[in-house]
Every structure is written in C-alpha cells, then in structure tokens.
Amino acid sequence: MKLYVGANGMRPEGYQTIDIDPATRPDVVADLRDMAHVPTGSVEEIVANAVLEHIEWPDAFQALSEMVRILKVGGQLKISVPDMALYARRLIAGDNSFHLMAVIYGVGGRVNSHQAHRFGYTPGMLCDLAELLGCGKFDWFDMNGFQDAAGGWMPRAAGPMAEALNFCCTKLGAPPVPPDDLYKAMVAQPMTDPLVLAGECKAGSGVAHAEAEAPSLYQRLHYKYTDLLMRCKQLERGNAEARQARDELARIQRSWTWRLGVRLRQWERRLRSVRKVLFRG
C-alpha cells in the first residue's frame, strides 16, 4: 500500500489519500498524529506533500513518528516542505520578501485554518528527526508526479526558483530512542535540540549519545551534497533554457538581418533605376 498524506484534493494514481480536512474529500479522514487504524509496517511508501509545516511543534514529531511506524523496513518516506534555509538566504538578499513571508506564515490560513503554517524545517533538521526514528539513506526526490498548488516555485524577475525542500529517507529499523519518550521530552523542552533530548534519554539507559554522532554527521553531509547537486541540476536546466532562448534570438536576428539585407539590395536597385531616369532627364 502507498499513502499520499495531506491530499488537498489530489488523487495520485496508485496512492490512497489521507487528510484531516474532510472538505478535500480524501479516501480517509484522519489525524496524522494518531493512525492506529493503520497496522505497523504495512505501508511501502508515504508521500507527505506540504503537511508537516501545518502541524505545531512538537506534535509534528508525533505525526512523523506515526508515518515511520506504519512504514515497512526498506519503505520510503517522502516529505515536501518549504525550505526554510533557502528562505533565510533569500530574505537576507531581499529577494521577493513578500512572497517569502506569505509562504513562511501560510497566508492561506486566513481562509482555511488548516492552511496556516505552524513550524518550519531545514534539511539538517529533517535529517536529525528521521535518524532519531530509525531512518537513513537521505536523498532528494522529484515532486513533478505529485505537483499541486503547494508545489513550490518562487516567482522572480530572473525566472522561477524551486523553493520546496523535497526530502526522502528510507526506514532502516527500530528507532534508537522510544519515540513516545522523546516526544514527552520535546513537550517539556520544545526549544531544545532533539539530538540533545535523545542523548538525555539514552543516558538513562547507559548508551552514550556520542555513538550516534558520526553517522549522523555523515548523513547530514550526504544530504547537503545531494541537495546542492539537485540545485545545480536545476540551475543547469535553467541555463539550458537560457541558451535555447539565446539561440532562438540569434536565429531571429540572423533571419531579420537576411531579410533586411534583401530589402536594402532591392532599394539599392530601385535607387539606381531612379538615378538613371533622372540622369537621362
């Protein structure tokens, strides 16, 4: 079974849809924080498109842990959220600030409370949370097959820029810390780094938190590399389109230059004819 979470009216072929808002008419109306009706390890793939940013922290961790719980080992979790790291860079650059703020705060919440944004994520944050739930093999995925209104393209004078963080991970096994214990610690200290809280939970069991730091760093660096690679590919696609536009412009210029040359030669012939007539006169 494959799940498309946060349907928002979308019905991708081959996926069962789940949404908390009955107005979107999903296959199942459910709260992601409690999916007891779905058996553990029964789902091979979950796509959560523009979902986590609409859930308050740390309740979003509950939703994330539920999605990982119902995944099979080897199953993939695909998450698309606004890329807050990118937004921070663009805000500092003063690039399309009103659009960025509208997305950061979720102006759709003015009409539909489900559309308000309640938290944000960077690639490193998602890597940390996924690892704490027993996931790894972090990667980027293409949202083209699931595109909707939240698909993530920022309009710019220089051309649109991809603004969504499309994060993919694979369930490898059991989480290193019981998610319920970690969630309770997050509720008590919602502004504390989850890795620190996980270390405190492990300390009670005699397991050193430092043991997880090396693979965690590797996974984050791997994701950063993958993220940069995909951004380079997006820029290359943009450059290819720019080259095509330049080639087309050059072709048009050559065509008009040729036409203008023909016209000039025609006028030169006419001018010579007129001169002959005047000279004879």
CSV table of N, CA and C in Angstrom, one decimal, residues 5-6 18 20 30-35 48 51-52 55 62-64 66-67:
chain,number,residue,atom,x,y,z
A,5,VAL,N,-0.3,11.6,1.8
A,5,VAL,CA,-0.8,12.3,3.0
A,5,VAL,C,-0.9,13.8,2.8
A,6,GLY,N,-2.0,14.4,3.3
A,6,GLY,CA,-2.3,15.8,3.1
A,6,GLY,C,-2.8,16.0,1.6
A,18,ILE,N,-5.0,10.5,2.4
A,18,ILE,CA,-5.4,10.8,3.8
A,18,ILE,C,-5.3,12.3,4.0
A,20,ILE,N,-6.7,15.5,7.0
A,20,ILE,CA,-7.5,15.8,8.2
A,20,ILE,C,-8.7,16.7,7.9
A,30,ALA,N,-8.3,11.5,8.6
A,30,ALA,CA,-7.5,11.1,9.8
A,30,ALA,C,-6.5,12.2,10.2
A,31,ASP,N,-6.2,12.1,11.5
A,31,ASP,CA,-5.2,13.0,12.1
A,31,ASP,C,-3.9,12.2,12.0
A,32,LEU,N,-2.8,12.7,11.4
A,32,LEU,CA,-1.6,12.0,11.3
A,32,LEU,C,-0.9,11.7,12.6
A,33,ARG,N,-1.3,12.4,13.6
A,33,ARG,CA,-0.7,12.1,14.9
A,33,ARG,C,-1.1,10.8,15.6
A,34,ASP,N,-2.2,10.3,15.0
A,34,ASP,CA,-2.8,9.0,15.5
A,34,ASP,C,-3.4,8.2,14.4
A,35,MET,N,-2.6,7.3,13.8
A,35,MET,CA,-3.1,6.5,12.8
A,35,MET,C,-3.2,5.0,13.2
A,48,ALA,N,4.3,12.8,1.9
A,48,ALA,CA,3.6,13.9,2.7
A,48,ALA,C,4.0,15.2,2.1
A,51,VAL,N,2.7,19.1,4.5
A,51,VAL,CA,1.9,18.7,5.6
A,51,VAL,C,2.5,19.1,6.9
A,52,LEU,N,3.8,18.7,7.2
A,52,LEU,CA,4.4,18.9,8.5
A,52,LEU,C,4.4,20.4,8.9
A,55,ILE,N,1.5,21.5,11.2
A,55,ILE,CA,1.3,20.9,12.5
A,55,ILE,C,2.3,21.6,13.5
A,62,GLN,N,5.2,13.8,16.5
A,62,GLN,CA,4.2,12.6,16.6
A,62,GLN,C,3.8,12.2,15.3
A,63,ALA,N,3.4,13.1,14.4
A,63,ALA,CA,2.9,12.7,13.1
A,63,ALA,C,4.0,12.0,12.3
A,64,LEU,N,5.2,12.6,12.4
A,64,LEU,CA,6.4,12.0,11.7
A,64,LEU,C,6.7,10.5,12.2
A,66,GLU,N,4.5,8.5,13.6
A,66,GLU,CA,3.4,7.6,13.1
A,66,GLU,C,3.6,7.2,11.7
A,67,MET,N,4.1,8.1,10.8
A,67,MET,CA,4.3,7.8,9.4
A,67,MET,C,5.4,6.7,9.3
